[in-house]
PDB file of C-alpha atoms and ligand atoms in Angstrom:
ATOM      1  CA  UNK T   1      14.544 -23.714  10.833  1.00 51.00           C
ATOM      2  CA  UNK T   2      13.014 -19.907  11.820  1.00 62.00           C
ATOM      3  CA  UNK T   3      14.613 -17.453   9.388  1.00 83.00           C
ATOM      4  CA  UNK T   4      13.489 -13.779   9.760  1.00 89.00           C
ATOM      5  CA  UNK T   5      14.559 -10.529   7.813  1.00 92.00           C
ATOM      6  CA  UNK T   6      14.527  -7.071   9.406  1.00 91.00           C
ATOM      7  CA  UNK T   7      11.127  -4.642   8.624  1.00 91.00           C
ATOM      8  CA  UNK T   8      12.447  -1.107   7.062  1.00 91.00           C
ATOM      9  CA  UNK T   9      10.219   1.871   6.976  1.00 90.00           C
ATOM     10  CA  UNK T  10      11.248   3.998   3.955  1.00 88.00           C
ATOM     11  CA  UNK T  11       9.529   6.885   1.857  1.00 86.00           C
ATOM     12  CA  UNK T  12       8.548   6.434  -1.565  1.00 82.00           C
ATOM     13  CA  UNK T  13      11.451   7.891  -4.244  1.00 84.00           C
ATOM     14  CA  UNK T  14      10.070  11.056  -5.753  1.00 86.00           C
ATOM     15  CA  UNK T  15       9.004   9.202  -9.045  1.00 87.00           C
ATOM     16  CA  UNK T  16       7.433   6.457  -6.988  1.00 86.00           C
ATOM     17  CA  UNK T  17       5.672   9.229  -5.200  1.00 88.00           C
ATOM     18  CA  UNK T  18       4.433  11.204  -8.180  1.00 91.00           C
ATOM     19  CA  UNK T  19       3.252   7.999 -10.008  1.00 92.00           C
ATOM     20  CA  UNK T  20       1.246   7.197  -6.747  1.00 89.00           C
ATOM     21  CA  UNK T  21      -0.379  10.949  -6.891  1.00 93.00           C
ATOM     22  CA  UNK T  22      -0.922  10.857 -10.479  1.00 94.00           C
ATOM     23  CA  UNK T  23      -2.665   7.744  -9.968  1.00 94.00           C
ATOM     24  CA  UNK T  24      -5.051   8.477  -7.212  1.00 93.00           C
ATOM     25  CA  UNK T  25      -6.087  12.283  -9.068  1.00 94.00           C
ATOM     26  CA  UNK T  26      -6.900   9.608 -11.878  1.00 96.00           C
ATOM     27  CA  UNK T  27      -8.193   6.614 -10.827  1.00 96.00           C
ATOM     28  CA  UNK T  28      -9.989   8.385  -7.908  1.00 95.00           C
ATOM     29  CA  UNK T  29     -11.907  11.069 -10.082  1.00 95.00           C
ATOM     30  CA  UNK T  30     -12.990   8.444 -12.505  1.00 96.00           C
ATOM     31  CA  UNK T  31     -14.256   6.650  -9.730  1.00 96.00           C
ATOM     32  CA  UNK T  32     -16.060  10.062  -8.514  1.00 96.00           C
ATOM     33  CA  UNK T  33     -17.291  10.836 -11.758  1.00 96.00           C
ATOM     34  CA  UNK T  34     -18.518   7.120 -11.495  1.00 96.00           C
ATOM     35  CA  UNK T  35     -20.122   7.362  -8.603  1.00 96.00           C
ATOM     36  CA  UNK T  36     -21.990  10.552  -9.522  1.00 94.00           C
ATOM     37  CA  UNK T  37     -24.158   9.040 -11.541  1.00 96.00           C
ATOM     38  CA  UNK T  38     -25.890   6.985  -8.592  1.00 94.00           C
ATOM     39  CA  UNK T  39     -27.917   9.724  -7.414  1.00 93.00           C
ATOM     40  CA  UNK T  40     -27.780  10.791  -3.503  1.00 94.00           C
ATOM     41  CA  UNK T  41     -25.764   8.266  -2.060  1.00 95.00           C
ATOM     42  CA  UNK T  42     -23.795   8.064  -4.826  1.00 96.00           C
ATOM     43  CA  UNK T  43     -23.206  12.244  -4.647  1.00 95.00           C
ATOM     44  CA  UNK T  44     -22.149  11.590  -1.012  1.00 96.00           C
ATOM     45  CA  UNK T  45     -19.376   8.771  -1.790  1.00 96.00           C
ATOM     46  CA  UNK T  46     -18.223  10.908  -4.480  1.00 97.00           C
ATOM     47  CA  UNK T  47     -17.547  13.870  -2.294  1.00 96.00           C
ATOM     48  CA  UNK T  48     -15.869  11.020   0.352  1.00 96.00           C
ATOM     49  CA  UNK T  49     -13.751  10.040  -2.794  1.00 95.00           C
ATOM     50  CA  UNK T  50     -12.696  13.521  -3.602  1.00 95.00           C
ATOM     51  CA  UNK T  51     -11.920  14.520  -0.371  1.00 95.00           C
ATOM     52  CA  UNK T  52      -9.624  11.149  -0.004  1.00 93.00           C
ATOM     53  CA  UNK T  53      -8.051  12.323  -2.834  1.00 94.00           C
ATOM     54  CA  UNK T  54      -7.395  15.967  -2.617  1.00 93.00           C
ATOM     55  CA  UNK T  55      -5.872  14.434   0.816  1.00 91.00           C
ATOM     56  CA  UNK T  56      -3.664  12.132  -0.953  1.00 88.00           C
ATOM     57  CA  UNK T  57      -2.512  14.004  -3.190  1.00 88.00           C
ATOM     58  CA  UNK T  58      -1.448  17.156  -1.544  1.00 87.00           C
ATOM     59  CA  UNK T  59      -0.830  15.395   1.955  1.00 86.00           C
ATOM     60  CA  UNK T  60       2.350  14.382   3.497  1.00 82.00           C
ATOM     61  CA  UNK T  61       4.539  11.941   2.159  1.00 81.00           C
ATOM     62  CA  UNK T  62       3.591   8.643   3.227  1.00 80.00           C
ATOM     63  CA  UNK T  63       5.981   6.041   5.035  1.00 85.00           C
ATOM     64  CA  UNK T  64       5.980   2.758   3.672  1.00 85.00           C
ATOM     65  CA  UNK T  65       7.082  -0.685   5.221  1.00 89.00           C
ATOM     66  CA  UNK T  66       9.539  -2.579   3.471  1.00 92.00           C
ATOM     67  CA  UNK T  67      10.773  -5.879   4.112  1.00 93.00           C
ATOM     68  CA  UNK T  68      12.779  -8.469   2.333  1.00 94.00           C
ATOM     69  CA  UNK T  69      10.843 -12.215   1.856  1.00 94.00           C
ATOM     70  CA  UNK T  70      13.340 -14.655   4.435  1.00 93.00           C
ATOM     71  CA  UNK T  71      13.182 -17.087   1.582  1.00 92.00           C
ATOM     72  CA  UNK T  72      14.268 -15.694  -1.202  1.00 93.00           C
ATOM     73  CA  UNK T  73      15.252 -11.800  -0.590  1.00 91.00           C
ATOM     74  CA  UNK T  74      12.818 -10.031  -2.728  1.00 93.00           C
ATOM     75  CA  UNK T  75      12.237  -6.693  -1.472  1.00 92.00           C
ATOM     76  CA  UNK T  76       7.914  -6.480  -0.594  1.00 91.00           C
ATOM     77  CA  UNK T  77       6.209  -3.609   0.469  1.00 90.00           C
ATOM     78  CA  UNK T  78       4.343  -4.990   3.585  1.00 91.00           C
ATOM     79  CA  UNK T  79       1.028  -3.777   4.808  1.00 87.00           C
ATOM     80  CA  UNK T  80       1.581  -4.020   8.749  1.00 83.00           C
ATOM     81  CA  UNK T  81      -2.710  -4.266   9.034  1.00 87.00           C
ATOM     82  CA  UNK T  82      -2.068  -8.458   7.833  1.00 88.00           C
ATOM     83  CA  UNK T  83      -0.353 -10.771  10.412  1.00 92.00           C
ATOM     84  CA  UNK T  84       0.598 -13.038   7.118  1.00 94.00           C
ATOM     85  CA  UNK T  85       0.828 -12.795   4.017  1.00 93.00           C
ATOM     86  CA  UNK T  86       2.611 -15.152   1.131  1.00 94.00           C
ATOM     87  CA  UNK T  87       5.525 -13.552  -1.365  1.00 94.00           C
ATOM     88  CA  UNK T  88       4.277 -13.376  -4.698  1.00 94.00           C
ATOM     89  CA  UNK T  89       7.996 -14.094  -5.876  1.00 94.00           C
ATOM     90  CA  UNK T  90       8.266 -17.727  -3.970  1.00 94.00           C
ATOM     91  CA  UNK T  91       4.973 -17.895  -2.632  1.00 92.00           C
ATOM     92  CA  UNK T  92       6.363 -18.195   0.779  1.00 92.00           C
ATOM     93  CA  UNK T  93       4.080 -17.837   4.043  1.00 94.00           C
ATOM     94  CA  UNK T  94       5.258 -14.864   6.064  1.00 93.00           C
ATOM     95  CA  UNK T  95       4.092 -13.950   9.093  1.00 94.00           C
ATOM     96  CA  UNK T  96       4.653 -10.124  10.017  1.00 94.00           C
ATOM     97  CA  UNK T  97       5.965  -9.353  13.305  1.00 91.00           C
ATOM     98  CA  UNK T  98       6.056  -5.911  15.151  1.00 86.00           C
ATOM     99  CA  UNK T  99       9.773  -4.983  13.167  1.00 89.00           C
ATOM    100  CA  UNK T 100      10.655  -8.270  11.128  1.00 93.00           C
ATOM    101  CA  UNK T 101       9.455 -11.166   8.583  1.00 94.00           C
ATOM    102  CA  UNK T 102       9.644 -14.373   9.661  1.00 94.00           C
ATOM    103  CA  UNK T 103       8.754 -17.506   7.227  1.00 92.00           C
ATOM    104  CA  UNK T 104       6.174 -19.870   8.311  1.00 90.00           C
ATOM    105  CA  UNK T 105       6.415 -23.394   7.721  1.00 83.00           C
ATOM    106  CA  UNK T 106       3.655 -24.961   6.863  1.00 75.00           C
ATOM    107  CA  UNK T 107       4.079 -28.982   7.415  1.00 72.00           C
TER     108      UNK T 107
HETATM  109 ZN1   ZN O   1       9.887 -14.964  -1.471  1.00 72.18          ZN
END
């Protein structure tokens, strides 16, 4: 038995997408200010951060892959870098193909 779902590429709602701003202005210049304190190399990171996100933040809107888990239809966002990965809903092995999900059995 090989069941497989279809791989969606969507864009993040406009609440989704100001939630992920908001959180990278935060969570990215705490991790700046952070960083400042280490001095030198620390400095440089913290200009990296900043810079990753002033680019996040006022970039373009991001498309996301989205893909329902073949065993048990939860919607997951799917990172296309991993070849598998296992639902956190049913804890089904997937295995990420070029534009669908496909479970993995695991005898
Ligand atoms: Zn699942």
């Amino acid at each position: 038995m090989e069941r497989s779902t279809e791989l969606r590429k969507v864009k993040r709602s406009i609440w989704g997408e100001l939630n992920y701003r908001l959180n990278w202005i935060i969570f990215g210049t705490i991790g700046a200010i952070l960083l400042a304190f280490i001095p030198v190399l620390g400095w440089l990171l913290a200009i990296g951060v900043m810079g990753a996100v002033l680019f996040k933040t006022f970039g373009f809107r991001e498309t996301q892959l989205v893909g329902s888990c073949p065993a048990c239809t939860k919607s997951l966002p799917v990172d296309p870098k991993n070849d598998v990965f296992a639902c956190p809903v049913c804890s089904s092995v997937i295995a990420v193909g070029e534009d669908s999900l496909t479970i993995v059995k695991i005898d």
